[in-house]
Amino acid sequence: MKAFALLLLLASSAFAQPPVRVGSKKFTESYVLGEIAKRTLIEANIPAEHRQGMGGTIIVWQALRGGQIDAYPEYTGTIAQEILKRSDSLGFEEMANELEKVGIGMTEPLGFNNTYALVMRRDRAQSLGIRTISDLRYHDLKIGLTHEFLDRQDGWQPLARTYRLHPRNVIGIDHALGYAALKSGEIDVKDAYSTDAKISELDLVVLNDDENFFPRYDAVFLFRFEMPAQAIAALHKLEGTIDEQKMIRLNAEAERTKDYARAASLYFGDNARSTTTESLTHKITRWTIRHLQLAGVSLLLAIIVGIPLGIFASRGGAVGQLILGFAGIVQTIPSLALLALLVPLPYFGISARTAITALFLYGLLPIVRNTATGLQDIAQPIRDSATALGLEPGARLRKIYLPIASRSILGGIKTSAVINIGTATLAALIGAGGLGEPILSGLNLNDHATILQGAIPAAILALLVQWSFDLLDRILIPKGLRL
Amino acid sequence: MSALVELVDLSKRYGEAAALQPTNLEIARGKTTVLIGPSGCGKSTLLRLIIGLTTPDGGEILFNGDKIDIDAFRRRTGYVIQEGGLFPHLTARGNVLLMSRHLGKPEQESAARLRDLCQLTRFPDALLGRYPLELSGGQRQRVSLMRALMLSPELLLFDEPLGALDPLVRAGLQRDLKEIFARLHQTVLLVTHDLAEAAYLGDNIVLMNEGRIVQQGSIVDLRENPANEFVSEFINAQRAVLFA
Ligand SMILES: Nc1ncnc2c1ncn2[C@@H]1O[C@H](COP(=O)(O)OP(=O)(O)OP(=O)(O)O)[C@@H](O)[C@H]1O
Ligand SMILES: [Mg+2]
């Protein structure tokens, strides 16, 4: 009972909403800009929180629309093409007017144009004599592109059409991993942002956009008009304060130190002190607690809902089939897709709530199925004896059937728990935190040490869960069934 | 008024096949009635209809001349099946005391009753803490019998209670059962495959075939005045095995 109360407490603290929530997309520059905004707000005495790396444009935009975040950094090109879905070139004023119609405000440009670009290793480009994107037409090269660039309306498809490119080898690859692949020669060309620190770090060349395909990508902040006026004013102060050189420096600092807050502090001119330095143990503890909240609350819900559903399903018939069928279908949806499906729904969006709901749905099937089969496997003579003794249906279930099925039910709960611990790492994708946070930013920075800060505790957690359930088996499964 | 239970035109079919033709039977108070007949003739079906594990298609069951309320009736009836049907997660004691605990009977009273039952069924006290899987087949049947007797039922139903036991254990239990029934003046309806067992335990032997009662009476009746060809064949077949 105490454990239950504790779980509820953890759950409610997980839902507590701090005042101004700044979001960011899943790449270094967005993280850094998010940190800068957070610090700017805090220095203006407005409590603020940064939800790091929530995913791609659509997810973060939906979060802003849905009010799960209040502001995030965006680029004018992306706003026109992806958000407003306009193929004609849109002036800055028109863009602001369109956004205003849906209750979203836009700052003036922050001062740099981070356009898309195609990049190659300098030695490779020179040996092939490639300087422009048009030059790619005469070579059959391996091209590795981010999934977002592959799908964007202003991305690969129209680019290839404009430049009449027909390469045979085009693969989708994560942005950070793509740089590693480029460095090792596994791919020849990749997409990049023109302010990527990696461009100077890896000595890459930006291919000349000789057909002027890429529109301008001036960085701005998008925000909700409902945000406090002082907060809006604080964001406006950032306008025109970051040029390309400065942004590249900030990005490079972020990649070098693996610390976004510290890179952001470079912007404020105090590169020594970081506002949010947190010891590693403290960070890992925080991630782990959050991870356990996500997995624990969702597991608890799955148990509370799954066992009754399993009891229903064990009675067979159309309803039973329907329950097992539904739970089975949920399980076949890739976890990432399930998150993506929930995010746009009202009430969900970018929140711990969404992550917990997805994990809950995932955890359901093993519990429902094991409860149902555990009950169905009870031999007829046992059922007959229970009935003939004169036990009422409820008492039969409580005193006879459920205890006999306990091994199977606990097995289902254990499976759910282990799945949830693993899947909860994906919660970081929608800014719900947990041990996925270091894994994700490590992936983003191509930094193995950071990845391990999340991966090792997650693995240990899974083992601990396994062990504690083995212990629980011994306590909860009646001795007569363990002979 | 000597019949405790009376079956009136009781019938049951599974799909097209009739498991029990409309059947009339009186189960005499304080006597042991034995159902016997070839496999599939409807013996278990008849028992299951009485205890309400299956619903009849027609006819009715009278208890002391009245229609029964099944829930109350079940608590005044004990039911023992071949493998005992003991609950594996409960100890022997837990199995026997399950119902009295469920009904909130005083523990001391129940404990005293349990001691008496152990003596009556010759079940060693020391084994009460064991789980069914830790008991022999014969011990399990004794526990099952204690569980059936715990609430002092007016009617005891047995479906081949000794079917899975080896001959020696079986003979021992037959003797004990006969003694227990006599001592308690118990009304019993017992199903068996074994004519010798029927003859030994039964005051009234009911021979069934293909879902109907072919003849009933004492073993002597059946042997001396068989109602038809089937009865004499059935009795001779078992005797032939016995004395071959
Ligand atoms: N649940 C059921 N569904 C369909 N048919 C059934 C069912 N139970 C019993 N029957 C059929 O009803 C008939 C009588 O079965 P019952 O179990 O009463 O026979 P029995 O006399 O007890 O046989 P045995 O001596 O082998 O135990 C059989 O033909 C059997 O196949
Ligand atoms: Mg039978």
mmCIF file of N, CA, C and O in Angstrom, chain A residues 380-396 398-404 406 478-483, chain B residues 48 51-53 71 74-75 77 79 81 83-90 95 98-99 101-103 131-134 147-148 151:
data_model
loop_
_atom_site.group_PDB
_atom_site.id
_atom_site.type_symbol
_atom_site.label_atom_id
_atom_site.label_comp_id
_atom_site.label_asym_id
_atom_site.label_seq_id
_atom_site.Cartn_x
_atom_site.Cartn_y
_atom_site.Cartn_z
ATOM 1 N N GLN A 380 -10.600 -28.696 -15.814
ATOM 2 C CA GLN A 380 -12.043 -28.760 -15.583
ATOM 3 C C GLN A 380 -12.390 -29.328 -14.191
ATOM 4 O O GLN A 380 -13.260 -28.775 -13.512
ATOM 5 N N PRO A 381 -11.727 -30.410 -13.741
ATOM 6 C CA PRO A 381 -12.076 -30.944 -12.417
ATOM 7 C C PRO A 381 -11.925 -29.914 -11.296
ATOM 8 O O PRO A 381 -12.712 -29.891 -10.354
ATOM 9 N N ILE A 382 -10.920 -29.025 -11.423
ATOM 10 C CA ILE A 382 -10.724 -27.988 -10.417
ATOM 11 C C ILE A 382 -11.908 -27.020 -10.447
ATOM 12 O O ILE A 382 -12.463 -26.645 -9.413
ATOM 13 N N ARG A 383 -12.291 -26.633 -11.674
ATOM 14 C CA ARG A 383 -13.437 -25.720 -11.802
ATOM 15 C C ARG A 383 -14.693 -26.357 -11.238
ATOM 16 O O ARG A 383 -15.441 -25.737 -10.480
ATOM 17 N N ASP A 384 -14.901 -27.638 -11.613
ATOM 18 C CA ASP A 384 -16.099 -28.331 -11.142
ATOM 19 C C ASP A 384 -16.120 -28.393 -9.626
ATOM 20 O O ASP A 384 -17.149 -28.153 -8.998
ATOM 21 N N SER A 385 -14.958 -28.704 -9.035
ATOM 22 C CA SER A 385 -14.909 -28.811 -7.578
ATOM 23 C C SER A 385 -15.244 -27.477 -6.928
ATOM 24 O O SER A 385 -15.992 -27.424 -5.954
ATOM 25 N N ALA A 386 -14.685 -26.388 -7.482
ATOM 26 C CA ALA A 386 -14.931 -25.069 -6.907
ATOM 27 C C ALA A 386 -16.416 -24.731 -6.968
ATOM 28 O O ALA A 386 -16.992 -24.201 -6.014
ATOM 29 N N THR A 387 -17.038 -25.058 -8.097
ATOM 30 C CA THR A 387 -18.466 -24.770 -8.250
ATOM 31 C C THR A 387 -19.293 -25.653 -7.321
ATOM 32 O O THR A 387 -20.185 -25.173 -6.615
ATOM 33 N N ALA A 388 -18.967 -26.957 -7.320
ATOM 34 C CA ALA A 388 -19.768 -27.905 -6.553
ATOM 35 C C ALA A 388 -19.686 -27.638 -5.059
ATOM 36 O O ALA A 388 -20.620 -27.919 -4.315
ATOM 37 N N LEU A 389 -18.582 -27.055 -4.600
ATOM 38 C CA LEU A 389 -18.460 -26.737 -3.179
ATOM 39 C C LEU A 389 -19.463 -25.681 -2.756
ATOM 40 O O LEU A 389 -19.780 -25.544 -1.588
ATOM 41 N N GLY A 390 -19.935 -24.892 -3.737
ATOM 42 C CA GLY A 390 -20.899 -23.858 -3.412
ATOM 43 C C GLY A 390 -20.281 -22.483 -3.256
ATOM 44 O O GLY A 390 -20.889 -21.582 -2.697
ATOM 45 N N LEU A 391 -19.046 -22.285 -3.768
ATOM 46 C CA LEU A 391 -18.446 -20.943 -3.774
ATOM 47 C C LEU A 391 -19.160 -20.095 -4.818
ATOM 48 O O LEU A 391 -19.463 -20.584 -5.913
ATOM 49 N N GLU A 392 -19.417 -18.816 -4.508
ATOM 50 C CA GLU A 392 -20.030 -17.933 -5.490
ATOM 51 C C GLU A 392 -18.986 -17.615 -6.567
ATOM 52 O O GLU A 392 -17.788 -17.722 -6.298
ATOM 53 N N PRO A 393 -19.444 -17.183 -7.763
ATOM 54 C CA PRO A 393 -18.490 -16.915 -8.849
ATOM 55 C C PRO A 393 -17.332 -16.011 -8.443
ATOM 56 O O PRO A 393 -16.177 -16.286 -8.772
ATOM 57 N N GLY A 394 -17.627 -14.922 -7.721
ATOM 58 C CA GLY A 394 -16.565 -13.995 -7.314
ATOM 59 C C GLY A 394 -15.546 -14.678 -6.409
ATOM 60 O O GLY A 394 -14.338 -14.502 -6.561
ATOM 61 N N ALA A 395 -16.036 -15.477 -5.474
ATOM 62 C CA ALA A 395 -15.140 -16.162 -4.542
ATOM 63 C C ALA A 395 -14.325 -17.228 -5.263
ATOM 64 O O ALA A 395 -13.156 -17.447 -4.943
ATOM 65 N N ARG A 396 -14.931 -17.878 -6.257
ATOM 66 C CA ARG A 396 -14.185 -18.865 -7.041
ATOM 67 C C ARG A 396 -12.979 -18.201 -7.689
ATOM 68 O O ARG A 396 -11.864 -18.703 -7.655
ATOM 69 N N ARG A 398 -11.502 -15.288 -6.889
ATOM 70 C CA ARG A 398 -10.553 -14.743 -5.925
ATOM 71 C C ARG A 398 -9.766 -15.831 -5.208
ATOM 72 O O ARG A 398 -8.557 -15.756 -5.070
ATOM 73 N N LYS A 399 -10.486 -16.832 -4.721
ATOM 74 C CA LYS A 399 -9.839 -17.803 -3.837
ATOM 75 C C LYS A 399 -9.228 -18.981 -4.579
ATOM 76 O O LYS A 399 -8.332 -19.637 -4.060
ATOM 77 N N ILE A 400 -9.732 -19.269 -5.772
ATOM 78 C CA ILE A 400 -9.245 -20.463 -6.464
ATOM 79 C C ILE A 400 -8.538 -20.117 -7.783
ATOM 80 O O ILE A 400 -7.350 -20.384 -7.947
ATOM 81 N N TYR A 401 -9.271 -19.494 -8.703
ATOM 82 C CA TYR A 401 -8.736 -19.365 -10.061
ATOM 83 C C TYR A 401 -7.533 -18.426 -10.127
ATOM 84 O O TYR A 401 -6.496 -18.779 -10.711
ATOM 85 N N LEU A 402 -7.676 -17.209 -9.570
ATOM 86 C CA LEU A 402 -6.559 -16.261 -9.673
ATOM 87 C C LEU A 402 -5.293 -16.784 -8.988
ATOM 88 O O LEU A 402 -4.208 -16.687 -9.564
ATOM 89 N N PRO A 403 -5.388 -17.352 -7.769
ATOM 90 C CA PRO A 403 -4.152 -17.904 -7.178
ATOM 91 C C PRO A 403 -3.534 -18.996 -8.050
ATOM 92 O O PRO A 403 -2.307 -19.041 -8.197
ATOM 93 N N ILE A 404 -4.367 -19.845 -8.636
ATOM 94 C CA ILE A 404 -3.800 -20.919 -9.461
ATOM 95 C C ILE A 404 -3.153 -20.329 -10.715
ATOM 96 O O ILE A 404 -2.129 -20.812 -11.192
ATOM 97 N N SER A 406 -1.702 -17.502 -10.817
ATOM 98 C CA SER A 406 -0.796 -16.416 -10.421
ATOM 99 C C SER A 406 0.560 -16.488 -11.114
ATOM 100 O O SER A 406 1.145 -15.473 -11.454
ATOM 101 N N PRO A 478 1.697 -19.216 -4.689
ATOM 102 C CA PRO A 478 1.513 -20.150 -3.570
ATOM 103 C C PRO A 478 2.489 -21.322 -3.670
ATOM 104 O O PRO A 478 2.781 -21.804 -4.762
ATOM 105 N N LYS A 479 2.968 -21.774 -2.501
ATOM 106 C CA LYS A 479 4.001 -22.799 -2.465
ATOM 107 C C LYS A 479 3.538 -24.078 -3.171
ATOM 108 O O LYS A 479 4.314 -24.738 -3.847
ATOM 109 N N GLY A 480 2.252 -24.411 -2.998
ATOM 110 C CA GLY A 480 1.725 -25.647 -3.586
ATOM 111 C C GLY A 480 1.861 -25.704 -5.091
ATOM 112 O O GLY A 480 1.820 -26.772 -5.687
ATOM 113 N N LEU A 481 2.046 -24.517 -5.729
ATOM 114 C CA LEU A 481 2.161 -24.491 -7.185
ATOM 115 C C LEU A 481 3.612 -24.539 -7.627
ATOM 116 O O LEU A 481 3.918 -24.632 -8.801
ATOM 117 N N ARG A 482 4.520 -24.439 -6.650
ATOM 118 C CA ARG A 482 5.936 -24.375 -7.018
ATOM 119 C C ARG A 482 6.636 -25.693 -6.753
ATOM 120 O O ARG A 482 7.846 -25.766 -6.783
ATOM 121 N N LEU A 483 5.880 -26.749 -6.446
ATOM 122 C CA LEU A 483 6.502 -28.032 -6.095
ATOM 123 C C LEU A 483 6.975 -28.762 -7.342
ATOM 124 O O LEU A 483 6.434 -28.597 -8.397
ATOM 125 N N ARG B 48 -23.626 -34.686 -12.614
ATOM 126 C CA ARG B 48 -23.369 -33.262 -12.863
ATOM 127 C C ARG B 48 -24.673 -32.468 -12.937
ATOM 128 O O ARG B 48 -24.706 -31.290 -12.580
ATOM 129 N N ILE B 51 -25.769 -31.769 -9.227
ATOM 130 C CA ILE B 51 -25.001 -30.752 -8.508
ATOM 131 C C ILE B 51 -24.978 -29.414 -9.264
ATOM 132 O O ILE B 51 -24.387 -28.431 -8.824
ATOM 133 N N GLY B 52 -25.623 -29.395 -10.445
ATOM 134 C CA GLY B 52 -25.763 -28.132 -11.163
ATOM 135 C C GLY B 52 -24.539 -27.714 -11.954
ATOM 136 O O GLY B 52 -24.364 -26.546 -12.264
ATOM 137 N N LEU B 53 -23.691 -28.676 -12.308
ATOM 138 C CA LEU B 53 -22.552 -28.348 -13.172
ATOM 139 C C LEU B 53 -22.984 -28.333 -14.628
ATOM 140 O O LEU B 53 -22.284 -27.802 -15.486
ATOM 141 N N ASP B 71 -27.610 -22.901 -5.079
ATOM 142 C CA ASP B 71 -26.498 -22.460 -4.227
ATOM 143 C C ASP B 71 -26.584 -23.078 -2.837
ATOM 144 O O ASP B 71 -25.602 -23.594 -2.314
ATOM 145 N N ARG B 74 -25.915 -26.885 -3.025
ATOM 146 C CA ARG B 74 -24.514 -27.299 -3.154
ATOM 147 C C ARG B 74 -23.823 -27.384 -1.801
ATOM 148 O O ARG B 74 -22.960 -28.219 -1.581
ATOM 149 N N ARG B 75 -24.212 -26.489 -0.885
ATOM 150 C CA ARG B 75 -23.557 -26.498 0.424
ATOM 151 C C ARG B 75 -24.074 -27.620 1.314
ATOM 152 O O ARG B 75 -23.482 -27.900 2.346
ATOM 153 N N THR B 77 -24.420 -30.573 -0.031
ATOM 154 C CA THR B 77 -24.030 -31.729 -0.825
ATOM 155 C C THR B 77 -22.511 -31.792 -0.904
ATOM 156 O O THR B 77 -21.863 -30.756 -1.028
ATOM 157 N N TYR B 79 -19.199 -33.460 -3.083
ATOM 158 C CA TYR B 79 -18.959 -33.990 -4.428
ATOM 159 C C TYR B 79 -17.492 -34.391 -4.528
ATOM 160 O O TYR B 79 -16.596 -33.578 -4.300
ATOM 161 N N ILE B 81 -14.604 -36.369 -6.980
ATOM 162 C CA ILE B 81 -14.376 -36.922 -8.312
ATOM 163 C C ILE B 81 -13.097 -37.738 -8.352
ATOM 164 O O ILE B 81 -12.343 -37.786 -7.382
ATOM 165 N N GLU B 83 -9.963 -37.759 -9.669
ATOM 166 C CA GLU B 83 -8.629 -37.308 -9.251
ATOM 167 C C GLU B 83 -8.699 -36.396 -8.038
ATOM 168 O O GLU B 83 -7.725 -35.755 -7.677
ATOM 169 N N GLY B 84 -9.864 -36.315 -7.433
ATOM 170 C CA GLY B 84 -9.967 -35.545 -6.201
ATOM 171 C C GLY B 84 -10.360 -34.104 -6.413
ATOM 172 O O GLY B 84 -11.048 -33.520 -5.606
ATOM 173 N N GLY B 85 -9.866 -33.499 -7.519
ATOM 174 C CA GLY B 85 -10.183 -32.099 -7.763
ATOM 175 C C GLY B 85 -9.729 -31.208 -6.626
ATOM 176 O O GLY B 85 -10.335 -30.180 -6.351
ATOM 177 N N LEU B 86 -8.638 -31.584 -5.962
ATOM 178 C CA LEU B 86 -8.125 -30.738 -4.877
ATOM 179 C C LEU B 86 -7.473 -29.500 -5.473
ATOM 180 O O LEU B 86 -6.920 -29.534 -6.565
ATOM 181 N N PHE B 87 -7.524 -28.389 -4.718
ATOM 182 C CA PHE B 87 -6.920 -27.153 -5.197
ATOM 183 C C PHE B 87 -5.434 -27.178 -4.892
ATOM 184 O O PHE B 87 -5.041 -27.247 -3.724
ATOM 185 N N PRO B 88 -4.589 -27.108 -5.918
ATOM 186 C CA PRO B 88 -3.159 -27.335 -5.736
ATOM 187 C C PRO B 88 -2.469 -26.261 -4.902
ATOM 188 O O PRO B 88 -1.404 -26.506 -4.346
ATOM 189 N N HIS B 89 -3.081 -25.062 -4.818
ATOM 190 C CA HIS B 89 -2.401 -23.974 -4.105
ATOM 191 C C HIS B 89 -2.736 -23.992 -2.620
ATOM 192 O O HIS B 89 -2.219 -23.183 -1.868
ATOM 193 N N LEU B 90 -3.621 -24.908 -2.198
ATOM 194 C CA LEU B 90 -3.978 -24.981 -0.784
ATOM 195 C C LEU B 90 -3.468 -26.298 -0.199
ATOM 196 O O LEU B 90 -3.423 -27.313 -0.883
ATOM 197 N N ASN B 95 -7.668 -27.047 1.914
ATOM 198 C CA ASN B 95 -8.722 -27.589 1.070
ATOM 199 C C ASN B 95 -9.948 -27.956 1.897
ATOM 200 O O ASN B 95 -11.075 -27.613 1.538
ATOM 201 N N LEU B 98 -11.693 -24.829 3.478
ATOM 202 C CA LEU B 98 -11.999 -23.718 2.571
ATOM 203 C C LEU B 98 -13.416 -23.170 2.780
ATOM 204 O O LEU B 98 -13.611 -21.977 3.004
ATOM 205 N N MET B 99 -14.389 -24.059 2.716
ATOM 206 C CA MET B 99 -15.778 -23.587 2.777
ATOM 207 C C MET B 99 -16.157 -23.072 4.159
ATOM 208 O O MET B 99 -16.824 -22.042 4.272
ATOM 209 N N ARG B 101 -14.290 -21.729 6.328
ATOM 210 C CA ARG B 101 -13.669 -20.401 6.488
ATOM 211 C C ARG B 101 -14.418 -19.369 5.661
ATOM 212 O O ARG B 101 -14.682 -18.257 6.108
ATOM 213 N N HIS B 102 -14.757 -19.776 4.439
ATOM 214 C CA HIS B 102 -15.473 -18.852 3.553
ATOM 215 C C HIS B 102 -16.796 -18.428 4.181
ATOM 216 O O HIS B 102 -17.227 -17.283 4.056
ATOM 217 N N LEU B 103 -17.440 -19.365 4.873
ATOM 218 C CA LEU B 103 -18.740 -19.067 5.482
ATOM 219 C C LEU B 103 -18.586 -18.454 6.871
ATOM 220 O O LEU B 103 -19.569 -18.177 7.535
ATOM 221 N N TYR B 131 0.790 -30.109 0.611
ATOM 222 C CA TYR B 131 0.035 -29.723 -0.574
ATOM 223 C C TYR B 131 -0.365 -30.977 -1.344
ATOM 224 O O TYR B 131 0.310 -32.008 -1.233
ATOM 225 N N PRO B 132 -1.430 -30.898 -2.141
ATOM 226 C CA PRO B 132 -1.904 -32.073 -2.876
ATOM 227 C C PRO B 132 -0.793 -32.810 -3.616
ATOM 228 O O PRO B 132 -0.762 -34.043 -3.620
ATOM 229 N N LEU B 133 0.136 -32.028 -4.221
ATOM 230 C CA LEU B 133 1.204 -32.672 -4.994
ATOM 231 C C LEU B 133 2.139 -33.492 -4.109
ATOM 232 O O LEU B 133 2.914 -34.302 -4.602
ATOM 233 N N GLU B 134 2.083 -33.272 -2.791
ATOM 234 C CA GLU B 134 2.964 -33.995 -1.873
ATOM 235 C C GLU B 134 2.267 -35.215 -1.263
ATOM 236 O O GLU B 134 2.787 -35.825 -0.337
ATOM 237 N N ARG B 147 -13.067 -33.034 2.651
ATOM 238 C CA ARG B 147 -13.573 -31.744 2.179
ATOM 239 C C ARG B 147 -15.078 -31.846 1.901
ATOM 240 O O ARG B 147 -15.851 -30.951 2.243
ATOM 241 N N ALA B 148 -15.482 -32.990 1.295
ATOM 242 C CA ALA B 148 -16.898 -33.185 0.985
ATOM 243 C C ALA B 148 -17.727 -33.324 2.262
ATOM 244 O O ALA B 148 -18.872 -32.888 2.313
ATOM 245 N N LEU B 151 -18.922 -29.955 5.843
ATOM 246 C CA LEU B 151 -20.123 -29.216 6.254
ATOM 247 C C LEU B 151 -21.287 -30.154 6.574
ATOM 248 O O LEU B 151 -22.440 -29.733 6.546
#
